[in-house]
Structure formats: structure tokens, C-alpha cells
Coordinates of C-alpha atoms and ligand atoms in Angstrom, one line a residue:
Chain A
M1 CA 0.0 0.0 0.0
G2 CA 2.7 2.4 1.0
S3 CA 4.7 1.9 -2.1
V4 CA 1.7 2.3 -4.3
M5 CA 1.0 5.6 -2.6
Q6 CA 4.6 6.5 -3.2
V7 CA 4.2 5.9 -6.9
V8 CA 0.9 7.8 -7.1
F9 CA 2.5 10.8 -5.4
D10 CA 5.7 10.6 -7.6
A11 CA 3.5 10.5 -10.7
A12 CA 1.3 13.3 -9.6
S13 CA 4.1 15.6 -8.6
L14 CA 6.2 15.0 -11.8
G15 CA 3.0 15.4 -13.8
S16 CA 2.3 18.6 -12.0
L17 CA 5.7 20.0 -13.1
Y18 CA 5.0 19.0 -16.7
A19 CA 1.5 20.4 -16.6
L20 CA 2.7 23.7 -15.3
G21 CA 5.3 23.9 -18.0
A22 CA 2.9 22.8 -20.7
L23 CA 0.4 25.5 -19.5
G24 CA 3.1 28.2 -19.8
I25 CA 3.8 27.1 -23.4
A26 CA 0.2 26.7 -24.4
L27 CA -0.9 30.1 -23.1
I28 CA 1.6 31.9 -25.4
F29 CA 0.9 29.6 -28.3
G30 CA -2.8 30.3 -27.9
V31 CA -2.5 34.0 -28.4
M32 CA 0.3 34.3 -30.8
R33 CA 1.1 30.9 -32.4
L34 CA 4.5 31.0 -30.9
V35 CA 6.2 27.9 -29.5
N36 CA 8.4 29.6 -27.0
F37 CA 11.6 27.4 -26.6
A38 CA 13.1 30.0 -24.3
H39 CA 10.7 28.9 -21.6
G40 CA 13.1 26.4 -20.1
D41 CA 15.8 29.1 -19.9
V42 CA 13.4 31.4 -18.2
I43 CA 12.8 28.6 -15.6
A44 CA 16.6 28.4 -15.0
A45 CA 16.9 32.2 -14.8
C46 CA 14.3 32.2 -12.1
V47 CA 16.4 30.0 -9.9
F48 CA 19.5 32.2 -10.5
V49 CA 17.8 35.4 -9.5
L50 CA 18.0 34.0 -6.0
L51 CA 21.8 34.1 -6.1
W52 CA 24.3 37.0 -6.3
P53 CA 26.2 36.9 -9.6
S54 CA 29.6 35.2 -9.1
V55 CA 31.6 32.6 -10.9
D56 CA 32.7 31.0 -7.6
A57 CA 31.7 27.4 -6.9
V58 CA 30.0 28.5 -3.7
A59 CA 26.6 30.1 -4.2
I60 CA 26.2 33.5 -2.7
V61 CA 22.6 33.5 -1.7
F62 CA 20.8 36.7 -2.1
A63 CA 17.1 36.8 -2.4
G64 CA 17.1 33.1 -1.5
N65 CA 17.3 34.0 2.2
L66 CA 14.0 35.8 2.2
P67 CA 11.2 34.3 4.2
W68 CA 9.0 32.2 2.0
F69 CA 6.1 34.7 1.9
L70 CA 8.4 37.2 0.3
L71 CA 10.5 34.8 -1.6
V72 CA 7.6 33.2 -3.6
P73 CA 6.1 36.5 -4.8
F74 CA 9.6 37.8 -5.6
V75 CA 10.4 34.9 -7.8
L76 CA 7.0 34.9 -9.5
A77 CA 7.3 38.6 -10.2
M78 CA 10.8 38.1 -11.6
G79 CA 9.6 35.3 -13.9
A80 CA 6.7 37.4 -15.1
A81 CA 9.0 40.4 -15.7
L82 CA 11.6 38.4 -17.6
S83 CA 8.9 36.9 -19.8
V84 CA 7.2 40.2 -20.5
A85 CA 10.6 41.7 -21.3
S86 CA 11.3 39.0 -23.8
E87 CA 8.0 39.8 -25.5
V88 CA 8.7 43.5 -25.6
V89 CA 12.3 43.3 -26.7
V90 CA 12.2 40.2 -29.0
F91 CA 8.9 38.7 -29.9
R92 CA 7.0 41.9 -30.7
R93 CA 9.3 42.3 -33.7
F94 CA 8.2 39.0 -35.0
R95 CA 4.5 39.3 -34.5
N96 CA 3.6 39.1 -38.1
A97 CA 6.4 36.6 -39.0
N98 CA 5.5 33.0 -39.8
P99 CA 5.5 30.5 -36.9
A100 CA 8.9 28.9 -37.9
T101 CA 10.6 32.3 -37.8
M102 CA 9.1 33.0 -34.3
M103 CA 10.2 29.6 -33.1
I104 CA 13.8 30.2 -34.2
A105 CA 13.7 33.6 -32.5
S106 CA 12.7 31.8 -29.3
F107 CA 15.7 29.4 -29.6
A108 CA 17.9 32.4 -30.1
L109 CA 16.5 34.1 -27.0
G110 CA 17.0 30.9 -25.1
F111 CA 20.7 30.9 -26.0
V112 CA 21.1 34.5 -25.0
I113 CA 19.5 33.9 -21.6
R114 CA 21.6 30.7 -21.0
Y115 CA 24.9 32.3 -22.0
F116 CA 24.1 35.4 -20.0
L117 CA 23.6 33.1 -16.9
L118 CA 26.8 31.3 -17.9
M119 CA 28.7 34.6 -17.9
L120 CA 27.3 35.8 -14.6
Y121 CA 27.4 32.5 -12.7
S122 CA 29.6 30.1 -14.6
S123 CA 28.4 26.7 -15.8
R124 CA 29.1 24.8 -12.6
P125 CA 25.9 23.7 -10.8
K126 CA 25.8 25.4 -7.4
S127 CA 24.2 23.9 -4.4
I128 CA 21.5 26.0 -2.8
S129 CA 19.2 25.3 0.0
L130 CA 15.9 26.7 -1.0
L131 CA 13.0 26.3 1.4
P132 CA 14.8 23.4 3.3
T133 CA 11.8 22.6 5.5
L134 CA 10.0 21.2 2.5
S135 CA 12.2 18.2 2.3
Q136 CA 10.8 16.7 5.5
P137 CA 8.6 13.7 4.8
V138 CA 4.9 13.5 5.9
E139 CA 3.0 10.3 6.5
I140 CA 0.1 9.7 4.1
M141 CA -1.6 6.3 4.3
G142 CA 1.5 4.5 5.4
A143 CA 3.8 6.1 2.9
R144 CA 6.4 8.7 3.7
I145 CA 5.9 11.4 1.2
P146 CA 8.2 14.4 1.0
L147 CA 6.3 17.5 2.0
L148 CA 7.5 19.2 -1.2
Q149 CA 5.7 16.7 -3.4
V150 CA 2.5 17.3 -1.5
I151 CA 2.9 21.1 -1.9
T152 CA 3.8 20.7 -5.6
I153 CA 0.5 18.9 -6.2
V154 CA -1.5 21.2 -4.1
V155 CA 0.0 24.3 -5.7
T156 CA -0.6 22.9 -9.2
I157 CA -4.2 22.2 -8.4
G158 CA -4.5 25.7 -7.0
V159 CA -3.0 27.2 -10.1
L160 CA -5.3 25.3 -12.3
F161 CA -8.4 26.5 -10.4
G162 CA -7.1 30.0 -10.2
L163 CA -6.3 30.2 -13.9
T164 CA -9.6 28.7 -14.8
S165 CA -11.6 31.2 -12.8
F166 CA -9.4 34.0 -14.1
L167 CA -10.1 33.0 -17.7
R168 CA -13.8 32.3 -17.0
R169 CA -14.8 35.2 -14.7
T170 CA -12.7 38.2 -15.5
R171 CA -12.9 40.7 -18.4
F172 CA -9.2 40.1 -19.1
G173 CA -9.7 36.4 -19.2
L174 CA -12.6 36.8 -21.6
E175 CA -10.4 38.9 -23.9
M176 CA -7.6 36.3 -23.7
R177 CA -10.0 33.5 -24.7
A178 CA -11.5 35.5 -27.5
A179 CA -8.0 36.5 -28.8
A180 CA -6.8 32.9 -28.5
E181 CA -9.6 31.8 -30.7
N182 CA -9.6 34.6 -33.3
F183 CA -7.1 37.2 -32.8
T184 CA -8.1 39.5 -35.6
M185 CA -11.8 39.4 -34.7
A186 CA -11.0 40.2 -31.1
R187 CA -9.0 43.3 -32.2
V188 CA -11.8 44.4 -34.5
L189 CA -14.0 44.4 -31.3
G190 CA -11.5 46.6 -29.6
V191 CA -9.4 44.1 -27.7
R192 CA -5.9 45.5 -27.3
A193 CA -3.4 43.1 -28.9
N194 CA -0.5 44.2 -26.8
R195 CA -2.3 43.9 -23.6
V196 CA -3.5 40.4 -24.2
I197 CA -0.1 39.2 -25.4
M198 CA 1.7 40.8 -22.5
G199 CA -0.8 39.2 -20.1
A200 CA -0.2 35.8 -21.6
F201 CA 3.6 36.3 -21.3
A202 CA 3.3 37.5 -17.7
L203 CA 1.2 34.4 -16.7
S204 CA 3.6 32.1 -18.6
G205 CA 6.6 33.7 -16.8
A206 CA 5.0 33.3 -13.4
L207 CA 4.3 29.6 -14.2
A208 CA 8.0 29.2 -15.1
A209 CA 8.9 30.8 -11.8
A210 CA 6.7 28.4 -10.0
I211 CA 8.5 25.5 -11.7
A212 CA 11.8 27.1 -10.8
L213 CA 10.8 27.2 -7.1
I214 CA 9.8 23.6 -7.1
L215 CA 12.9 22.4 -9.0
G216 CA 15.2 24.5 -6.9
S217 CA 13.8 23.1 -3.7
Q218 CA 13.7 19.5 -5.0
T219 CA 17.2 19.3 -6.4
G220 CA 18.9 21.7 -4.1
T221 CA 21.0 23.0 -7.0
A222 CA 21.1 25.9 -9.4
N223 CA 22.1 24.8 -12.8
I224 CA 21.9 26.7 -16.1
V225 CA 20.4 23.8 -17.9
M226 CA 17.9 22.8 -15.2
G227 CA 14.9 24.0 -17.2
A228 CA 15.7 21.9 -20.3
N229 CA 14.1 18.6 -19.3
V230 CA 10.9 20.1 -18.1
M231 CA 10.7 22.3 -21.2
L232 CA 11.1 19.3 -23.5
M233 CA 8.4 17.3 -21.7
A234 CA 6.2 20.3 -21.5
F235 CA 6.5 21.0 -25.2
I236 CA 5.6 17.4 -25.9
A237 CA 2.7 17.7 -23.6
T238 CA 1.4 20.7 -25.5
V239 CA 1.7 18.8 -28.8
I240 CA -0.1 15.8 -27.4
G241 CA -2.7 17.9 -25.8
G242 CA -3.5 19.6 -29.1
M243 CA -1.5 22.8 -29.6
G244 CA -3.1 25.8 -27.8
S245 CA -5.6 23.8 -25.9
L246 CA -5.0 24.6 -22.2
A247 CA -7.0 21.7 -20.9
G248 CA -5.3 19.3 -23.3
A249 CA -1.8 20.6 -22.2
V250 CA -2.6 20.0 -18.6
I251 CA -4.0 16.5 -19.1
A252 CA -1.1 15.5 -21.3
G253 CA 1.4 16.9 -18.8
F254 CA -0.1 14.7 -16.0
L255 CA -0.2 11.8 -18.4
L256 CA 3.5 12.1 -19.3
G257 CA 4.4 12.4 -15.7
A258 CA 2.4 9.2 -14.9
I259 CA 3.9 7.3 -17.8
A260 CA 7.4 8.3 -16.8
V261 CA 7.0 7.2 -13.2
V262 CA 5.2 4.0 -14.1
M263 CA 7.9 3.1 -16.6
Q264 CA 10.5 3.7 -13.9
V265 CA 8.7 1.1 -11.7
I266 CA 7.8 -1.6 -14.2
L267 CA 10.8 -1.6 -16.5
P268 CA 13.5 -4.1 -15.6
P269 CA 16.4 -2.4 -13.9
D270 CA 18.6 -2.7 -17.0
A271 CA 16.1 -0.9 -19.1
R272 CA 15.5 2.0 -16.7
A273 CA 18.2 4.1 -18.1
F274 CA 16.2 4.1 -21.3
R275 CA 13.0 5.2 -19.6
D276 CA 12.7 8.4 -21.7
A277 CA 13.0 6.4 -24.9
F278 CA 9.9 4.4 -23.8
V279 CA 8.1 7.6 -22.9
Y280 CA 8.8 9.1 -26.3
G281 CA 7.7 5.8 -27.8
A282 CA 4.3 6.2 -26.1
V283 CA 4.2 9.8 -27.4
I284 CA 4.7 8.6 -31.0
L285 CA 1.9 6.1 -30.5
V286 CA -0.5 8.8 -29.3
L287 CA 0.4 11.0 -32.3
I288 CA -0.1 8.2 -34.7
F289 CA -3.6 7.6 -33.5
R290 CA -4.5 11.2 -32.8
P291 CA -2.3 13.5 -34.9
Q292 CA -4.4 16.5 -33.9
G293 CA -3.7 15.9 -30.3
L294 CA -6.0 14.7 -27.5
L295 CA -8.1 17.8 -27.5
T296 CA -8.1 20.1 -30.5
A297 CA -8.0 23.8 -29.8
R298 CA -10.6 25.8 -31.6
G299 CA -9.7 28.7 -33.7
T300 CA -6.5 27.6 -35.3
K301 CA -7.3 30.4 -37.7
E302 CA -4.6 32.5 -39.2
R303 CA -3.9 35.7 -37.4
V304 CA -3.2 39.0 -39.1
Chain B
M1 CA -19.5 67.0 -42.7
S2 CA -18.5 63.5 -43.7
L3 CA -18.0 60.8 -41.1
L4 CA -16.0 58.5 -43.4
S5 CA -14.0 59.5 -46.4
L6 CA -11.8 57.3 -48.6
S7 CA -9.4 58.8 -51.2
N8 CA -7.5 57.0 -53.8
L9 CA -7.7 53.8 -51.8
T10 CA -5.7 50.9 -53.3
I11 CA -5.5 47.5 -51.8
R12 CA -3.1 44.8 -53.0
Y13 CA -2.4 41.2 -52.1
G14 CA 1.1 40.6 -53.4
R15 CA 0.8 41.4 -57.1
L16 CA -2.9 41.3 -57.3
T17 CA -4.6 44.7 -57.0
A18 CA -8.0 44.0 -55.4
V19 CA -9.1 47.6 -55.0
R20 CA -7.9 50.4 -57.2
N21 CA -8.2 54.2 -56.5
V22 CA -11.5 54.0 -54.8
A23 CA -12.9 57.3 -53.4
F24 CA -16.1 58.2 -51.7
T25 CA -17.4 60.0 -48.6
L26 CA -20.2 59.0 -46.2
A27 CA -22.1 61.4 -44.1
E28 CA -23.2 60.7 -40.5
G29 CA -26.5 58.9 -40.5
E30 CA -26.3 57.9 -44.1
I31 CA -26.9 54.4 -45.4
L32 CA -24.7 53.2 -48.2
F33 CA -24.8 49.8 -49.9
I34 CA -21.8 48.5 -51.7
T35 CA -22.7 45.9 -54.3
G36 CA -21.0 44.1 -57.0
P37 CA -20.2 40.7 -58.4
N38 CA -17.7 38.2 -56.8
G39 CA -14.2 39.4 -56.5
A40 CA -15.2 43.1 -56.9
G41 CA -13.2 44.0 -53.9
K42 CA -16.1 44.8 -51.5
S43 CA -14.8 42.7 -48.6
S44 CA -11.3 44.0 -49.0
L45 CA -12.6 47.5 -48.8
L46 CA -14.4 46.8 -45.5
R47 CA -11.3 45.1 -44.1
A48 CA -9.2 48.1 -44.9
I49 CA -11.7 50.5 -43.2
A50 CA -11.6 48.3 -40.1
G51 CA -7.8 48.2 -40.1
V52 CA -7.5 44.5 -40.8
T53 CA -5.9 44.8 -44.2
P54 CA -3.8 47.9 -44.4
P55 CA -4.1 49.6 -47.7
A56 CA -1.3 49.8 -50.2
G57 CA -2.1 53.4 -51.1
G58 CA -4.5 56.2 -50.5
R59 CA -6.1 57.4 -47.3
I60 CA -9.0 56.7 -45.0
D61 CA -10.4 59.4 -42.6
F62 CA -13.0 58.7 -40.0
A63 CA -14.5 61.3 -37.7
D64 CA -11.6 63.7 -38.5
H65 CA -8.9 61.1 -37.8
D66 CA -6.6 59.7 -40.4
I67 CA -7.0 56.0 -39.7
T68 CA -5.0 54.7 -42.7
G69 CA -3.0 51.8 -41.5
R70 CA -4.0 52.2 -37.8
A71 CA -4.5 49.1 -35.6
P72 CA -8.0 47.6 -35.7
E73 CA -8.5 48.1 -31.9
D74 CA -7.8 51.8 -32.3
I75 CA -10.2 52.2 -35.2
A76 CA -12.8 50.3 -33.2
R77 CA -12.4 52.8 -30.3
L78 CA -13.1 55.7 -32.7
G79 CA -16.5 54.1 -33.4
V80 CA -16.1 51.7 -36.4
S81 CA -17.6 48.3 -36.0
M82 CA -17.2 45.7 -38.7
V83 CA -18.9 42.4 -39.3
P84 CA -16.6 40.4 -41.5
E85 CA -17.6 38.0 -44.2
G86 CA -17.9 34.5 -42.9
R87 CA -19.2 35.5 -39.5
E88 CA -16.3 34.6 -37.3
V89 CA -18.1 33.9 -34.0
F90 CA -15.9 32.9 -31.1
G91 CA -17.1 29.3 -31.2
S92 CA -15.9 28.2 -27.8
L93 CA -17.3 31.2 -26.0
T94 CA -21.0 31.4 -25.0
I95 CA -23.3 33.7 -26.9
E96 CA -23.3 36.1 -24.0
E97 CA -19.5 36.1 -23.8
N98 CA -19.4 36.8 -27.6
L99 CA -21.6 39.7 -27.1
T100 CA -19.7 41.2 -24.2
V101 CA -16.2 41.1 -25.7
G102 CA -16.9 44.3 -27.5
T103 CA -17.9 46.3 -24.5
G104 CA -14.5 46.0 -22.9
M105 CA -13.1 49.0 -24.7
H106 CA -15.5 51.3 -22.8
A107 CA -14.5 49.8 -19.5
G108 CA -13.7 52.5 -17.0
E109 CA -15.8 55.1 -18.7
H110 CA -18.5 56.6 -16.4
G111 CA -21.5 54.4 -16.3
W112 CA -20.2 51.9 -18.8
R113 CA -21.6 48.8 -17.0
G114 CA -25.1 50.1 -17.1
R115 CA -24.8 51.0 -20.8
A116 CA -23.4 47.5 -21.5
A117 CA -26.3 45.9 -19.7
D118 CA -28.8 48.0 -21.6
A119 CA -27.2 47.2 -24.9
L120 CA -27.3 43.5 -24.1
E121 CA -31.0 43.7 -23.3
E122 CA -31.6 45.6 -26.5
I123 CA -29.8 42.9 -28.6
Y124 CA -31.8 40.2 -26.8
A125 CA -35.0 42.0 -27.5
T126 CA -34.1 42.1 -31.2
F127 CA -33.0 38.5 -31.4
P128 CA -34.9 36.6 -28.7
I129 CA -33.3 33.3 -29.8
L130 CA -29.9 34.7 -28.6
K131 CA -31.3 35.3 -25.1
E132 CA -32.9 31.9 -24.9
R133 CA -29.5 30.3 -25.7
R134 CA -27.3 32.9 -24.0
H135 CA -25.2 30.2 -22.2
T136 CA -24.8 28.0 -25.3
Q137 CA -21.4 27.8 -27.0
A138 CA -21.6 30.0 -30.1
G139 CA -20.1 27.3 -32.2
L140 CA -23.2 25.2 -31.8
L141 CA -25.6 27.8 -33.3
S142 CA -27.0 27.5 -36.8
G143 CA -25.6 29.6 -39.5
G144 CA -28.4 32.1 -39.4
Q145 CA -28.3 32.3 -35.6
Q146 CA -24.5 33.0 -35.9
Q147 CA -25.3 35.8 -38.3
M148 CA -27.7 37.4 -35.8
L149 CA -25.0 37.0 -33.1
V150 CA -22.2 38.7 -35.1
I151 CA -24.5 41.6 -35.9
G152 CA -25.5 41.9 -32.3
R153 CA -21.9 41.7 -31.2
A154 CA -20.9 44.5 -33.5
L155 CA -23.7 46.7 -32.2
M156 CA -22.6 46.1 -28.6
T157 CA -19.5 48.3 -29.1
N158 CA -21.9 51.2 -29.5
P159 CA -20.4 52.2 -32.9
R160 CA -20.9 55.4 -35.0
L161 CA -20.4 53.4 -38.2
I162 CA -21.4 49.8 -38.6
A163 CA -20.0 48.0 -41.7
I164 CA -21.5 44.7 -42.4
D165 CA -20.4 42.2 -45.0
E166 CA -23.4 40.4 -46.5
P167 CA -25.8 40.5 -43.6
S168 CA -28.4 38.5 -45.5
L169 CA -26.1 35.6 -46.2
G170 CA -27.6 32.4 -44.9
L171 CA -30.6 34.1 -43.3
A172 CA -34.2 33.3 -44.0
P173 CA -35.9 36.2 -45.8
N174 CA -38.1 37.1 -42.9
I175 CA -35.1 37.2 -40.6
T176 CA -33.2 39.4 -43.1
D177 CA -36.2 41.7 -43.0
Q178 CA -36.0 41.9 -39.2
V179 CA -32.3 42.5 -39.2
Y180 CA -32.7 45.4 -41.7
E181 CA -35.7 46.8 -39.8
R182 CA -33.6 46.8 -36.6
L183 CA -30.6 48.5 -38.3
I184 CA -32.8 51.1 -39.8
A185 CA -34.5 51.8 -36.5
L186 CA -31.1 52.1 -34.8
R187 CA -29.9 54.4 -37.6
A188 CA -32.8 56.8 -36.8
H189 CA -32.5 56.8 -33.0
R190 CA -28.7 56.6 -32.5
K191 CA -27.6 58.4 -35.7
L192 CA -25.9 55.2 -36.7
T193 CA -24.3 55.2 -40.1
L194 CA -24.6 52.1 -42.1
L195 CA -22.2 50.7 -44.7
I196 CA -23.6 47.4 -46.0
V197 CA -22.1 45.1 -48.5
E198 CA -24.5 42.9 -50.5
Q199 CA -23.9 40.8 -53.6
S200 CA -27.1 41.8 -55.1
S201 CA -28.8 45.2 -55.4
T202 CA -32.2 43.9 -54.6
R203 CA -32.0 44.7 -50.9
A204 CA -30.6 48.2 -51.6
M205 CA -33.5 48.9 -53.9
M206 CA -36.0 47.8 -51.3
V207 CA -34.4 49.7 -48.4
G208 CA -33.4 52.8 -50.5
G209 CA -30.5 55.0 -49.8
R210 CA -27.3 55.3 -51.6
M211 CA -25.6 52.6 -53.5
I212 CA -22.1 52.1 -54.9
L213 CA -21.5 49.5 -57.5
M214 CA -18.0 48.0 -57.7
R215 CA -16.4 45.7 -60.2
G216 CA -12.8 44.6 -60.7
G217 CA -11.7 46.7 -57.7
E218 CA -13.2 50.0 -59.0
V219 CA -16.3 52.0 -58.4
L220 CA -18.5 51.9 -61.5
L221 CA -21.6 53.7 -60.3
D222 CA -22.4 55.8 -57.2
G223 CA -25.9 57.1 -56.7
D224 CA -29.5 56.6 -55.5
A225 CA -30.1 52.8 -55.2
R226 CA -33.7 52.9 -56.6
A227 CA -32.8 55.1 -59.5
M228 CA -29.8 53.0 -60.3
G229 CA -31.7 49.7 -60.1
Q230 CA -33.6 50.7 -63.2
S231 CA -30.6 51.7 -65.3
E232 CA -29.1 49.7 -68.0
A233 CA -25.6 50.7 -66.9
M234 CA -26.2 48.7 -63.8
Q235 CA -27.2 45.5 -65.7
A236 CA -24.1 46.0 -67.9
A237 CA -21.9 46.4 -64.9
Y238 CA -23.1 43.2 -63.2
F239 CA -23.0 40.9 -66.1
G240 CA -20.1 42.5 -67.9
Y241 CA -21.8 43.3 -71.2
G242 CA -19.7 46.4 -71.3
D243 CA -16.6 44.5 -71.8
H244 CA -17.6 42.9 -75.1
Ligands
LIG401 N1 -6.4 37.4 -48.3 C1 -6.3 37.4 -49.6 N2 -5.2 37.1 -50.2 C2 -5.1 37.2 -51.6 N3 -6.0 37.6 -52.4 C3 -7.2 38.0 -51.9 C4 -7.4 37.9 -50.4 N4 -8.6 38.4 -50.2 C5 -9.2 38.7 -51.4 N5 -8.3 38.5 -52.4 C6 -8.5 38.7 -53.8 O1 -8.9 40.1 -53.9 C7 -10.0 40.2 -54.8 C8 -11.2 40.9 -54.2 O2 -11.7 40.0 -53.2 P1 -12.8 40.4 -52.2 O3 -13.0 39.3 -51.2 O4 -12.6 41.8 -51.7 O5 -14.1 40.5 -53.1 P2 -15.6 40.6 -52.8 O6 -16.2 41.7 -53.6 O7 -15.9 40.6 -51.4 O8 -16.2 39.2 -53.4 P3 -17.4 38.3 -52.9 O9 -18.7 38.9 -53.3 O10 -17.2 37.0 -53.6 O11 -17.3 38.2 -51.4 C9 -10.3 38.8 -55.4 O12 -9.7 38.7 -56.6 C10 -9.7 37.9 -54.3 O13 -9.2 36.7 -55.0
LIG402 MG1 -16.8 39.5 -50.1

């Protein structure tokens, strides 16, 4: 019983990370048909904002020493700000470009962020102790579950509810949904393109920051490539979920997390090293049978 | 004084010139039909006025503002509301959400919530079916119901000029009559200016008002709809006798 619970929590917490990542990608894709590959680097940058720039092996903790109720809003705000800045400085120039051009611009931006971090902090992973109390285990139905896993799952569910009611109940959410479905028509009705796109980037950046907090606490290290794996899985989740469908992205994120954890358990020990290959195999199967994704987003209409 | 004025307007798609040197003015409260055969450039003209397709040349003025090449959301704020060809409802939004998208640009103005609520009731009174199904996803409506929805949605922005691309498309004749009755009533009581694209001149001749006939991207005739309807020039323009 205990070990089953452990697997369930592992799957749900890994799935949460992927779901949060996928949501951040799908939000931006929804309003501007951009697959933002810089998302993973934004995640890494959000961990490094906690440290003082230095190339020493020892991390000089700066904002990381704040109490959690200041630390969390600080990191979320930094993520949102970085993401909005990337829109204003980079993506705004490519708004009318074709999707491939925008995607390449996002790769370029990702490199810029990564090498900027490299310059300021060196490429060596640094050990940090972020929110150390979260690594204590709690007893749930006979299993000892790290508190962080429980918080990850709870936070993700909270984010999903919060985002849903934001999109459903606020004027800004209504404008975002209208713009995601038919950007030109929304503008003809007076919806401000810049406001909606910046809103999507801000939300996406805050989601990246949430992932950064979770990853930072979980691994206890700051590493300039730490966002890469989540970014890749999150991207796959948005594809499986049906590009631009928020619900699809979330479901697929949880599904991927679950598949990865279950593979880890059922694969013979020798094959475990190739877990990800099996996960991608499952992804290919899904796409063969449902090339449009699990849920199809409405309004894949061309934007002007 | 004219509300809308186009001068030397030219619209291109790559090498194709869809509209060539079109010029006309429209006075506040006027009703203007733009008619013409397929490919005449009518829809392109409306899209240019709404800011969706920036013109390649010429100039568009609306209410003393040069709106040539301005963003659609800015043009909408000045009081232009366009219903595009092909409806373009937000299919995943409910009917009521579709209707309220356009009131957002007045958010913050004094008393805007009250006015938005009144406008909504007005639309519901005109098209009771929309009220009945207000919480239905708009994508599930029939074509004609969607047409009512997009016209209602365009009126919700409280425009000075409403430009509608083929309002009668897909509507039963009695519904078309209702839509026109409603538009004409609004024109009288809100000083609404109407710019209506229709394939055929029948409706223009029934309603009366001014009519512009386009063909091949150019204005062929501009005058009183009823008088024009009788003329041979008009027949020639439509069926292209003039070319041979
Ligand atoms: N987005 C576009 N890209 C390329 N060419 C276009 C585009 N839209 C319209 N055209 C071309 O411009 C010309 C005018 O088209 P437009 O849609 O304005 O005509 P219309 O008068 O509205 O015709 P209809 O009565 O069939 O709706 C046509 O030759 C059409 O092929
Ligand atoms: Mg047309």
C-alpha cells in the first residue's frame, strides 16, 4: 500500500511540473502561435535570481534568504517580468512573422539567456538550500511522502483552479480567450493586442517561476540547464494535448508524468536508463492515432 | 460634414490589386450599400476600413482622424464596427460572452456597466433566440443564428459606423427583413451610419439610400439605389456586357 501511494505521489508531482510547464507554453501559443523554446531558460533564470552573480563554486545566496512569503512573490514577479521583457524586446518584432521564424527567434533568445547566466554564474551547478523545511517527509496512508511533493501537487491544483476562474470570470480572461480563438476578430472588437499578449507572457513567466521554485527546492542545485528537461516534456505535452488547448496541455502533462513514473517502476532495472525512450515511444503512439492531439484547440485560424 | 472618407484607396495582395483608386465619402447617419459581383473588392474595402488589411495606397479618414494603417483596436475605439464576411463567431465562447467582448473598450468610462447591460437587453429584445440560448457555445448555433450573433456583437460596441459584409447571407428572408428593420431603426435613433455590402442590389432597392456598384476593384456607379436599379448601366456592370 505504502509503495503504491509513493508511486501515485511521484507520478502526480512529476505530472504537476510537466502540466505547469505545458500550460506556460500553451498560453503563449494560444494568443500568438509561438512555441516559446526560451521557456526552459526562463525557468533556469528564475532560480538564479536568488543568487548573487559570481563565478565561484559556492553560491552567494541573495534573495534566497528571504522568508517564503516574500521569496515566492519575488520569484513569481521576476519570472513574469523576464517573460514580458522577452515579449517587448524580442517577440514583438516577429509578431507578423511565420511560426517557424518566431520559433527560431525563441531558440535564439533561449541561448542568449543561457549564456548570460553562464557569464554571470559560470556553468558549474551550485548547491543552494531553498525552502529546506520542504524536504521533510509526511506520513500519508502509510507512505512517507516528501512535503515538497504534496505542496507541488496542491500548488498545481490551486494554479489550475485560479487560472480557470481567471479565464472564465474576468474581463481580461474573456479577452484572452477571444483572442486565442480569433485574434483579428478580437481586435476588431477593440481588444488590445499588446495587452492580451503581454498578459499571456506574464502568466507564462509566473508559471515558469513556480516550476523554478519547485525544481530548486527539489534538487537543491542551481544549474543553467535545469529547465531543459521540463521544457522538453512540457513541449511534448502541448503537442499531445492539441497545440493551444490549455486543458489538453494539462491533461497531457499529467499523463506524461504518470507514464514516466510507471515506466520507472515496471521496466526491468537494466532498461530503466532508457526510460525516456519508452516515454517518447508512447508519445509517438499517441500522435499516430490522434495526430491533432488529445483535445483540439478551436480557432487555429490564421492571425493578421 | 462627412464621417468617413476614402481617397485614392488601393489594396493589394502581393501582385494582385484587389481595389484600385476608390474614393467616396459617407455622411453621418447615411446608409450606403456597396454591391458588385464576386471578387469586386467589397470585402477588401471593409477590411481596410476596419484596419484588418492595411491599404497599399490612399487614405482613409474617420471622424476627423486619419485612420489609414491604424490598428483595428484603435479604429474600433473611434467608433467603427465591422462584421466580417464569414461570421467569425468565437465558437468556444458562449453567446453572452461573444456579445460582451466588444464592451471592454468602454471599461472605465463613467456608467459603462449600465450601458453595456442596456445594450445587451436591446440585442436580446431584437433577437430573442440569442437570449434563450445565452449560455450555449456559439459554435453550436446554426448559420443564421450566428449571423444574428455577429450583428448583435458588432452593435454592442456602440459604434458610430457599422460596416456589415453580406448580412443577408444564410438568413431566411423574414429574418433578413427583421435585421434590416432593426438596423434602420437604430440608424434613426442613434444616428448610426450604415455601410452594407451585399452581392445583389435587390435589398438596396428595397431599403433605399445610396448605392455604390463595384467591379474589378473599381467604383462603377455611385448614386441613389432605386434610380440605379432601373438603369441599363447597372445591368451591364453586373453581367459585364460592357466588356464585349
Ligand atoms: N487574403 C487574400 N489574399 C489574396 N487575395 C485575396 C485575399 N482576399 C481577397 N483576395 C482577392 O482580392 C479580390 C477581391 O476580393 P474580395 O474578397 O474583396 O471580393 P468581394 O467583392 O468581397 O467578393 P465576394 O462577393 O465573392 O465576397 C479577389 O480577386 C480575391 O481573390
Ligand atoms: Mg466578399
